[in-house]
Coordinates of C-alpha atoms in Angstrom, one line a residue:
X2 CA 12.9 -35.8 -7.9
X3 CA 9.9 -35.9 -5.6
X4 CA 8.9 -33.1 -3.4
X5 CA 7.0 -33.2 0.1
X6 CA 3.3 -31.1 0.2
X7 CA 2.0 -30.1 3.3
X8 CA -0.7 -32.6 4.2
X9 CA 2.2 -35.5 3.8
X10 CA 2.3 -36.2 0.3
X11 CA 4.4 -35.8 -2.2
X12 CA 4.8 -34.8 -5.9
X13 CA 7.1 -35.2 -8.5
X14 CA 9.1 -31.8 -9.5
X15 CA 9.0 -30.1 -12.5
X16 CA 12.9 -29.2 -13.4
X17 CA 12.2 -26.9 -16.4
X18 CA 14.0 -24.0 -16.4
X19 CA 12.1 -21.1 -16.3
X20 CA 13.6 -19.3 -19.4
X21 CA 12.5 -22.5 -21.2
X22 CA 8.8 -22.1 -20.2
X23 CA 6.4 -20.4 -22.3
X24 CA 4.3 -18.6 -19.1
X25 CA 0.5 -17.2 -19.9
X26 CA 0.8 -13.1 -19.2
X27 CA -0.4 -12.3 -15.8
X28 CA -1.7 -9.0 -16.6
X29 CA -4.4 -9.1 -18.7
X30 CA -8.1 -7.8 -19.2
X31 CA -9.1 -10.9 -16.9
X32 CA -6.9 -9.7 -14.4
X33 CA -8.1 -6.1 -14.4
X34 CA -11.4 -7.1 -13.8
X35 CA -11.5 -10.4 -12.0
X36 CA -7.8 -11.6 -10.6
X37 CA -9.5 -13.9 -8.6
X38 CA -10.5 -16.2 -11.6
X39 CA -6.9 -15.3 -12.8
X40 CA -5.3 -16.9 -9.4
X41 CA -7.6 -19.8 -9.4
X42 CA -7.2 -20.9 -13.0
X43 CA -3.4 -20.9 -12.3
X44 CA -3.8 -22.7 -9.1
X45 CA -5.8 -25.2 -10.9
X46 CA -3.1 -25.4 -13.6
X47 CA -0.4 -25.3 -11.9
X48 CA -0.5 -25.6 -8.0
X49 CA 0.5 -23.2 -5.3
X50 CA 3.4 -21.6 -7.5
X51 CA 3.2 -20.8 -11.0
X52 CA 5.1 -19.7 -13.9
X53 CA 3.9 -16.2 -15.3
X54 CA 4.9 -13.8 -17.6
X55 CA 5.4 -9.8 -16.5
X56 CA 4.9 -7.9 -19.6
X57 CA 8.1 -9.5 -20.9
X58 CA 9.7 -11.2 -18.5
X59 CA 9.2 -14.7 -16.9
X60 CA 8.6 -14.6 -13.3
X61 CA 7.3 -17.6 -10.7
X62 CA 4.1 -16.5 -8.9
X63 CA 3.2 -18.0 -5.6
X64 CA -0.2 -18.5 -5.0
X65 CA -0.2 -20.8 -2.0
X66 CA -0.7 -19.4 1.4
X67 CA 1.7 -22.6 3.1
X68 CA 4.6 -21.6 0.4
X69 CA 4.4 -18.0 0.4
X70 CA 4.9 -18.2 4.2
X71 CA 8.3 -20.1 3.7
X72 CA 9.1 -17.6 1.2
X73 CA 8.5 -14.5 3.2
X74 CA 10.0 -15.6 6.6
X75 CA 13.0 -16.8 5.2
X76 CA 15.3 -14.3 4.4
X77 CA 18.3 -16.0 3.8
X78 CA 17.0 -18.7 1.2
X79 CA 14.7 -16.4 -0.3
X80 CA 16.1 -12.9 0.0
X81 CA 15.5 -9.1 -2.1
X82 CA 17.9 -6.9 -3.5
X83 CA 18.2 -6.9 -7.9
X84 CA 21.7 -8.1 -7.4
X85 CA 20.7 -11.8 -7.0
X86 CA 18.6 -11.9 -9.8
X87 CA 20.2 -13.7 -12.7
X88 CA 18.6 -13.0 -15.6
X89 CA 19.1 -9.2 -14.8
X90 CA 22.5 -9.6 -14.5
X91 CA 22.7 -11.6 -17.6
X92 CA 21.6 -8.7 -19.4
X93 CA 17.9 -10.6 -20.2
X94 CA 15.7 -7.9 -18.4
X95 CA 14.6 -5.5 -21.4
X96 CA 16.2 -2.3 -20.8
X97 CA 12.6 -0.8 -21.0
X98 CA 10.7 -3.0 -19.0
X99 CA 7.8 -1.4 -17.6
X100 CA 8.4 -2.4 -13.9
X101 CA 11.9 -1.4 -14.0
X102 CA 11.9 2.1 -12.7
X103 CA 9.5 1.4 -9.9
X104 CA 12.3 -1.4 -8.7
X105 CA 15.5 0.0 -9.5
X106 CA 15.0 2.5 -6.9
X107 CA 16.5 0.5 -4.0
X108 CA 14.7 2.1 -1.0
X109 CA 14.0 0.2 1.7
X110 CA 11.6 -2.6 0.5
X111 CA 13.3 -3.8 -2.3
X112 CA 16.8 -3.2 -1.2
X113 CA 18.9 -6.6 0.1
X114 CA 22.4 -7.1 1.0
X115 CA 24.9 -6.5 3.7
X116 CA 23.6 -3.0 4.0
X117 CA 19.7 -3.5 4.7
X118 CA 19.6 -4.4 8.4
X119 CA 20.8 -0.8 9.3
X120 CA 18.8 1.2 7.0
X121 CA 15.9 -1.1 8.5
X122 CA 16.6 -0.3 12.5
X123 CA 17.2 2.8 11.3
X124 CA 13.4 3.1 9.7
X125 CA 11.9 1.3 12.6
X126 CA 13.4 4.3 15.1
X127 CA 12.6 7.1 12.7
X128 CA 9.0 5.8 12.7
X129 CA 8.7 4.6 16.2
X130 CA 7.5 8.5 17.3
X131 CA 4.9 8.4 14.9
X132 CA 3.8 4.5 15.5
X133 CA 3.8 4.8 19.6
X134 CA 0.4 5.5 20.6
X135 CA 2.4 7.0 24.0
X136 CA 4.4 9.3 22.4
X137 CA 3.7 12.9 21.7
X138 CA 4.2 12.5 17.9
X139 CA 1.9 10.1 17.8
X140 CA -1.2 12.2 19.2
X141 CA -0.3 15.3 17.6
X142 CA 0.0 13.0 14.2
X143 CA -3.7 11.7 15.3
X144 CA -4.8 15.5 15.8
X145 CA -3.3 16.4 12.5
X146 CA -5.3 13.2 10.8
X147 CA -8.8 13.9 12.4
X148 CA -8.6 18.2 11.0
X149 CA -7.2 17.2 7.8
X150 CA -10.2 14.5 7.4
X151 CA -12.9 16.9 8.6
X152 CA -11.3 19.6 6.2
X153 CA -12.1 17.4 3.1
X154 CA -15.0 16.2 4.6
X155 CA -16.4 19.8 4.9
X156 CA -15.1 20.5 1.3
X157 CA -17.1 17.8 0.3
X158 CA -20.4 19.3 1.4
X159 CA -19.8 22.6 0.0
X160 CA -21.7 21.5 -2.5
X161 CA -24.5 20.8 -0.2
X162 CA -25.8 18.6 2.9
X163 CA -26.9 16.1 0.6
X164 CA -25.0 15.1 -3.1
X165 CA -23.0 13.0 -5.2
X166 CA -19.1 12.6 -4.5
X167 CA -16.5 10.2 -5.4
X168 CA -15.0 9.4 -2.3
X169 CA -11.5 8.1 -3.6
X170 CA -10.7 10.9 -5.6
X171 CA -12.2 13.3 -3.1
X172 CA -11.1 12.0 0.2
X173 CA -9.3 8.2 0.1
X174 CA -6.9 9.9 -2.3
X175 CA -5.6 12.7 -0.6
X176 CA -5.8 12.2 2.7
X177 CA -3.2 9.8 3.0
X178 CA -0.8 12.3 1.1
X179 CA -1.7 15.1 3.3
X180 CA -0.8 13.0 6.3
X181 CA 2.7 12.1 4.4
X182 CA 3.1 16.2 3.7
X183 CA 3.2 16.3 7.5
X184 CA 5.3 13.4 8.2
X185 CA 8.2 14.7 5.8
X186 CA 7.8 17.9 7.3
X187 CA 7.0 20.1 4.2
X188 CA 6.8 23.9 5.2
X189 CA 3.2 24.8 5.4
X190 CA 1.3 23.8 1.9
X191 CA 4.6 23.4 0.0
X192 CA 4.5 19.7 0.0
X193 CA 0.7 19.8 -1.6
X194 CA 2.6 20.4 -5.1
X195 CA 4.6 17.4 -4.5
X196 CA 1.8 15.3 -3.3
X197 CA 0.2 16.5 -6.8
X198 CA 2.9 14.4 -8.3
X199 CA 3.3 11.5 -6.4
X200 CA -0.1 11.0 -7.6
X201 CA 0.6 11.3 -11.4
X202 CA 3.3 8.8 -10.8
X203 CA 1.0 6.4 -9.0
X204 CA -1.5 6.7 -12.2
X205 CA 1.2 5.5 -14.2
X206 CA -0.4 8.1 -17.2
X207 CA 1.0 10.2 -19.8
X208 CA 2.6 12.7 -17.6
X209 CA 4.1 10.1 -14.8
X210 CA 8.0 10.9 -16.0
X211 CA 7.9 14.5 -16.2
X212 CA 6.0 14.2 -12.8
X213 CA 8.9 11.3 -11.4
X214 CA 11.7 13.7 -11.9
X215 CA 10.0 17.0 -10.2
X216 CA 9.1 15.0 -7.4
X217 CA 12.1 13.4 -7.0
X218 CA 13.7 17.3 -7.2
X219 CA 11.5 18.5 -4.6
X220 CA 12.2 15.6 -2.5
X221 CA 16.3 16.7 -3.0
X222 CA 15.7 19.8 -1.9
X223 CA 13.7 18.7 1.0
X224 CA 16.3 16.6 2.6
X225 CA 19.1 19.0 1.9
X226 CA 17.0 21.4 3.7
X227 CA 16.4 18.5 6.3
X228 CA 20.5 18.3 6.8
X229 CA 20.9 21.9 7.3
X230 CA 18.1 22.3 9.7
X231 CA 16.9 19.0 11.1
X232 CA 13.3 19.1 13.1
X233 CA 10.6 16.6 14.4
X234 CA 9.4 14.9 11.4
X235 CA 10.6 11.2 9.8
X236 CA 13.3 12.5 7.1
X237 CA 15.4 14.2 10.2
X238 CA 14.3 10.9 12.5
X239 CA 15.9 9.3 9.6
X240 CA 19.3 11.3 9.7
X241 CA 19.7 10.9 13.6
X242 CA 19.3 7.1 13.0
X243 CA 21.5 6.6 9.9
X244 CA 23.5 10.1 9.9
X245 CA 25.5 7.9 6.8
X246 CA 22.8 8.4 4.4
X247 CA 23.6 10.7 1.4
X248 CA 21.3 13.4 0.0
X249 CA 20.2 11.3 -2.6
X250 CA 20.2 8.1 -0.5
X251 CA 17.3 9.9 1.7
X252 CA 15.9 11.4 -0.9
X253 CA 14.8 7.8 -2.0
X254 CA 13.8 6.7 1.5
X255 CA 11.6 9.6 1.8
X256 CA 9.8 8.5 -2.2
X257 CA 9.5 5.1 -0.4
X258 CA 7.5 6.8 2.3
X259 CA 5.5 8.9 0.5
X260 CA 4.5 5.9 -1.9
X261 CA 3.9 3.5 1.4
X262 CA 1.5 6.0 3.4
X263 CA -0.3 7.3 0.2
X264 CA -1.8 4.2 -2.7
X265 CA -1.7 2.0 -0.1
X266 CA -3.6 3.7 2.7
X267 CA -6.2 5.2 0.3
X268 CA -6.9 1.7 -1.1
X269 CA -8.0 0.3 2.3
X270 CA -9.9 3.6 3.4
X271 CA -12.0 2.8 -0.2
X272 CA -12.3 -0.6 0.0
X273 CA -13.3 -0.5 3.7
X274 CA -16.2 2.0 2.6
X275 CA -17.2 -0.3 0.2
X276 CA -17.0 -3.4 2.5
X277 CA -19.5 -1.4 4.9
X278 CA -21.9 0.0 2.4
X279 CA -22.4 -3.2 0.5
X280 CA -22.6 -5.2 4.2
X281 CA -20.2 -8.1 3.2
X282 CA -18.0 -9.9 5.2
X283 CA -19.2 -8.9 8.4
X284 CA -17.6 -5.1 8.1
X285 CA -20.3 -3.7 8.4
X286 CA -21.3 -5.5 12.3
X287 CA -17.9 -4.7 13.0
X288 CA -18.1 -1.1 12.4
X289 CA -21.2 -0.7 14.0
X290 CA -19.6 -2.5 17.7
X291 CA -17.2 0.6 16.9
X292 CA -14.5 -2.3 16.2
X293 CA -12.9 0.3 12.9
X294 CA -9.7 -1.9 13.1
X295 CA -11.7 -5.0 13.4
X296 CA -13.6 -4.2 10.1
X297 CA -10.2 -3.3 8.4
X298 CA -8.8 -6.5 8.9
X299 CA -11.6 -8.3 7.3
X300 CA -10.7 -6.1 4.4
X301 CA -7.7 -6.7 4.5
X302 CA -8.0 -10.7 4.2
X303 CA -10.8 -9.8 1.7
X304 CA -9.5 -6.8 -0.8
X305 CA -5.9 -6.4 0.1
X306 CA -4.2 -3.3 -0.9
X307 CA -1.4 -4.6 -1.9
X308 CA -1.9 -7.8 -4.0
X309 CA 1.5 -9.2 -4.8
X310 CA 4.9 -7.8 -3.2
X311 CA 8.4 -6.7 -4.7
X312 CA 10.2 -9.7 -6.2
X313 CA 12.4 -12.4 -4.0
X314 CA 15.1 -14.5 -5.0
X315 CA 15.8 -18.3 -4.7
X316 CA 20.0 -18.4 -3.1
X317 CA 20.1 -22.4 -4.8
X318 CA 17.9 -24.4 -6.1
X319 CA 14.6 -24.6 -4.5
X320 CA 11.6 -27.1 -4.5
X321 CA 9.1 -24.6 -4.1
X322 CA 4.7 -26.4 -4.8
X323 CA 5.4 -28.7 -8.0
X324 CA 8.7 -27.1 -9.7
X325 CA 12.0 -26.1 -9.3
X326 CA 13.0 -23.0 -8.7
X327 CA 16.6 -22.3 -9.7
X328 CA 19.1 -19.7 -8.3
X329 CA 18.7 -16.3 -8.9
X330 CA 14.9 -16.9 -10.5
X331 CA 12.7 -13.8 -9.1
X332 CA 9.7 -15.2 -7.3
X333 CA 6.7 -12.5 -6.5
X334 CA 4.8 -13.9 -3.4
X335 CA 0.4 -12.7 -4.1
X336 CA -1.3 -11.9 -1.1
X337 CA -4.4 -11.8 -2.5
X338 CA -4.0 -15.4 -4.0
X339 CA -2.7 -16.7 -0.5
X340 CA -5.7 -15.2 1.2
X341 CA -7.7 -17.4 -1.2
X342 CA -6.0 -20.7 -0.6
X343 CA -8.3 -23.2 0.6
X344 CA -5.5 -23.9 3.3
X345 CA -6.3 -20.1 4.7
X346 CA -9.8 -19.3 3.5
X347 CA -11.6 -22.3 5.2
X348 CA -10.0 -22.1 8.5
X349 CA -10.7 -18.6 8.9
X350 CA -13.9 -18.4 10.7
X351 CA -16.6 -15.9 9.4
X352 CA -18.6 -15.7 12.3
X353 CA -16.2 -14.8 14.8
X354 CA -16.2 -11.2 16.1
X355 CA -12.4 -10.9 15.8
X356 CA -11.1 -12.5 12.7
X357 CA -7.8 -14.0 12.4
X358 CA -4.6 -11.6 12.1
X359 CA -2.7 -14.4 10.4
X360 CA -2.9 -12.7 6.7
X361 CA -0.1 -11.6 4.8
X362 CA -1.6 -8.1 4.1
X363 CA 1.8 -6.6 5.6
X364 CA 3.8 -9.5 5.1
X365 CA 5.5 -11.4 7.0
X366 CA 8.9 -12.3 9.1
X367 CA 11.7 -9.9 9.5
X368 CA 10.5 -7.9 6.6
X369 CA 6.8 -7.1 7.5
X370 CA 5.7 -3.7 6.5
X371 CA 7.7 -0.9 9.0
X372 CA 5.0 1.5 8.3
X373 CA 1.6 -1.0 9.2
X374 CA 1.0 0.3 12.1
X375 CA 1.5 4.3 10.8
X376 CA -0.5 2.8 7.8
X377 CA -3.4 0.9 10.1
X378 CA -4.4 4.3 12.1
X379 CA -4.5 6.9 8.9
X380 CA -7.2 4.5 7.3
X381 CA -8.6 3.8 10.9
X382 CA -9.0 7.7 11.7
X383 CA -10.5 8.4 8.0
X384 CA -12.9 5.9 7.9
X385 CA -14.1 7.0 11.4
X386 CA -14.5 10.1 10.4
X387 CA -16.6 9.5 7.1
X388 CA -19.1 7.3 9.1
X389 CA -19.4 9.8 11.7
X390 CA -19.5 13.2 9.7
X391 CA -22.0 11.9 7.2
X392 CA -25.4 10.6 8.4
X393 CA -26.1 8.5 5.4
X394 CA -23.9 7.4 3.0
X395 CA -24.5 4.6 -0.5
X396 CA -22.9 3.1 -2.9
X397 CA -24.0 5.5 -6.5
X398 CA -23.6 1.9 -8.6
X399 CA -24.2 -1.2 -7.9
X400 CA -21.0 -3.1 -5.6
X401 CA -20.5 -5.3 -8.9
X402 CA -20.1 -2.2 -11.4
X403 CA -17.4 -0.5 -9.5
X404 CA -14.4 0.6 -11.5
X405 CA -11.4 -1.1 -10.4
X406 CA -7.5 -0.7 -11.5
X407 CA -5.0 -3.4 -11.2
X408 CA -1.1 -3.3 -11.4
X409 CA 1.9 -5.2 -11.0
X410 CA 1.5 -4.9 -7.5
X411 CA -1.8 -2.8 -6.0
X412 CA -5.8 -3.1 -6.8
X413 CA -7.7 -0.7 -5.8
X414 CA -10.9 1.3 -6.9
X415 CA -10.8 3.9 -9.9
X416 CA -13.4 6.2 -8.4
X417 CA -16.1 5.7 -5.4
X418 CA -19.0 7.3 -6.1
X419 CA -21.2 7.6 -3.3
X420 CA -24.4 9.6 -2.6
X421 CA -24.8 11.3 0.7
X422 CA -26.1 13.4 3.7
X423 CA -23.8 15.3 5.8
X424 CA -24.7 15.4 9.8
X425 CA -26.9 18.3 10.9
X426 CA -24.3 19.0 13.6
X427 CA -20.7 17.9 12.5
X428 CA -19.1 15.3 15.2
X429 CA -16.1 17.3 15.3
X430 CA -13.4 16.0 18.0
X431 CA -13.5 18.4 21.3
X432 CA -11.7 21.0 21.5
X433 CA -9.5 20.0 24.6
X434 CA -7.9 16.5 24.8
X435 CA -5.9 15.9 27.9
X436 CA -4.6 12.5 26.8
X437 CA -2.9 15.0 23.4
X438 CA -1.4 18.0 26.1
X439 CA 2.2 17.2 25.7
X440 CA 1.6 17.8 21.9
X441 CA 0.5 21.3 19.8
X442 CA -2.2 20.5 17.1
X443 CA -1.4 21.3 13.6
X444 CA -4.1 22.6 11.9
X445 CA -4.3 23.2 8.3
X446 CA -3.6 27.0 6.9
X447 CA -7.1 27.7 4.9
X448 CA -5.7 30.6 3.6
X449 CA -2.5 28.4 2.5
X450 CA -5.0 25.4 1.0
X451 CA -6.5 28.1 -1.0
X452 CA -3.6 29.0 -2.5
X453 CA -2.3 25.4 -3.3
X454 CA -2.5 23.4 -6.4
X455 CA -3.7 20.2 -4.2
X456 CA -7.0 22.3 -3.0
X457 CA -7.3 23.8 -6.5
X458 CA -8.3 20.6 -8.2
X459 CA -10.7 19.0 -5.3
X460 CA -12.3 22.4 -5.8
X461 CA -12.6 21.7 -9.1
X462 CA -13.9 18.3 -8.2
X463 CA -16.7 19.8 -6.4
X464 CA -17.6 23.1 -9.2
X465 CA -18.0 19.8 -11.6
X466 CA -20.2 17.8 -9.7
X467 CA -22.8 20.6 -9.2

């Protein structure tokens, strides 16, 4: 059986069943430290789609920008949802596979079936106040992103106008879930415990169950409280578009959220930092001509957040790069291995002062990222903010020596240590903005941070760096 490539050629398929393959692990010391060599020796080995193995259990990787295109804009051939994949249902999935839990949750990205369409429109209106610069939600969102930045910011330099910080744990970090405390519409600083959580959970570390079920308690409560006595924030957005949802149904969209605006956004806001400070890939021209979003997308095609997305699944069998891929096989499309594909990488031109936006950063087809453009101004508004409140900021290591952590699915830095010197006169946004009237700011409680467990531990960031 031959199979058509894109530049008119044309291989012979590989028909061996995927159970019958012995696949090299993907995730391996290699791939914590340089997943690039990872991607390429598999591309080298195998073409643009190759068998892996997921701490257990087989899986095809595509690594080919052409083929994970097809993949991701058709839904119908290649569509998500657990239920079509066979070896689950054949009972061949470990029961304690590590990636389990983080897929068995069903929210909105991984969920397929007859009943994903709604619960997407639904997402796309609940989020549409928050994602339309026009709309009042939208600038008082952008007010509430700008104080909550400068409020970390000046915690920061409590220590002093000059120091040493670590700029993921002190500001990439929580920022992002301070924004998501104020889309889900926690009551003043109760959300910060929560938020305290959702980043256990996202270290994956001892305490990362325990931390699950509170969160996933608190976030209960919240949408029961959300039904009683809806307001303007996403989880009653949510409700007015799909009033169907059950309590436990929302709770899980409103996890989904928090996970989406939080790892992901703080990834880009430190890898942006670093593409600045260490003046590749242009960022750092870009920044300069005041082009934020500009320089974030040449991250994006560089250092993407979000390496390889939730599993698909082939509907029949599929000639997919050199091999078969039969029903019901889970294929996980990489990002970060398209992005490298000869067939993208050389016809992106570096010299260009507006690179290309055809990267898969947020996907692509019907079920691109709802949240990118939610996503795109956090990270846009923080990294502003950093280059304008501090006069001088550099990388404390060498670009090279930076600690980075890989999973499944993100890549992101451990820490960011930077040193730096605050502005004489903070560049604080004026105090009267026409184009924000129809909307009141919400300004953070300082008495309230105080008293959280959130502020308690930067604090204790900043007492341990003195």
């Amino acid at each position: 059986m031959e199979s058509q490539l894109g530049d008119g050629g044309s291989v012979d398929l590989d028909d061996t069943p995927l159970e019958a393959m012995t696949p090299e692990p993907l995730l391996t010391r290699d791939y914590e430290t340089r997943p690039s060599l990872v991607y390429e020796r598999l591309r080298q080995r195998h073409g643009p789609v190759a068998p892996v193995d997921l701490l257990g259990v087989p899986a095809w990787l595509v690594l080919g920008y052409r083929e994970s295109l097809e993949v991701l804009q058709d839904d119908d051939a290649w569509p998500k949802g657990l239920e079509n994949w066979r070896a689950r249902s054949e009972g061949r999935v470990p029961a304690d596979w590590p990636l389990g839990p983080s897929l068995e949750v069903n929210h909105v990205l991984i969920q397929g079936g007859p009943g994903y369409p709604r619960l997407r429109t639904a997402w796309d209106t609940a989020l549409r106040p928050f994602q339309d610069p026009r709309h009042p939600q939208a600038k008082k969102l952008k007010t509430a992103v700008t104080a909550y930045a400068d409020e970390l910011i000046t915690l920061v330099g409590q220590a002093g106008g000059t120091g040493l910080a670590d700029l993921s744990a002190q500001f990439s970090r929580p920022l992002p879930l301070m924004v998501a405390s104020h889309l889900l519409g926690f009551p003043g600083s109760q959300g910060d415990d929560a938020l305290m959580d959702m980043w256990r959970v996202l270290d994956a570390g001892p305490d990362a169950e325990p931390a699950l079920e509170r969160l996933l308690a608190t976030l209960a409560e919240l949408a029961a409280m959300k039904l009683k006595t809806p307001g303007d924030d996403f989880p009653s957005h949510l409700l007015d578009a799909h009033p169907d949802l059950s309590l436990d149904e929302l709770a899980r969209e409103l996890f989904m959220l928090l996970g989406m605006t939080s790892d992901h956004v703080g990834i880009l806001i430190s890898n942006t930092v670093v593409e600045v400070l260490s003046g590749d890939g242009g960022a750092r021209a870009s920044l300069s001509a005041g082009m934020v979003r500009e320089t974030m997308n040449r991250v994006v095609m560089r250092k993407p957040p979000l390496v390889n997305f939730v599993p698909r699944f082939a509907t029949k069998d599929t000639p997919l790069g050199k091999y078969t891929i039969r029903a019901g096989d889970p294929v996980w499309v990489s990002s970060a291995a398209a992005h490298a594909d000869p067939v993208f990488a050389d016809s992106v031109a570096k010299s260009t002062t507006v690179s290309t936006r055809a990267h898969l950063s947020w996907g692509a087809g019907r079920r691109q990222c709802p949240a990118r453009e939610l996503a795109s101004t956090v990270a846009a508004v923080g990294v502003s903010r950093l280059f304008e409140r501090f006069s001088r900021l550099d990388l404390a290591l060498p670009v090279d020596q930076l600690p980075w952590r890989s999973s499944p699915f993100m890549r992101g830095l451990r820490s960011l240590p930077v040193r730096y010197e605050l502005a004489s006169v903070p560049d604080l946004p004026p105090a009267h903005d026409p184009a924000a009237e129809p909307a009141e700011p919400v300004l953070p409680d300082p008495s309230a941070r105080q008293r959280s467990s959130l502020w308690s531990y930067l604090t204790s960031l900043i007492r341990a760096g003195r």
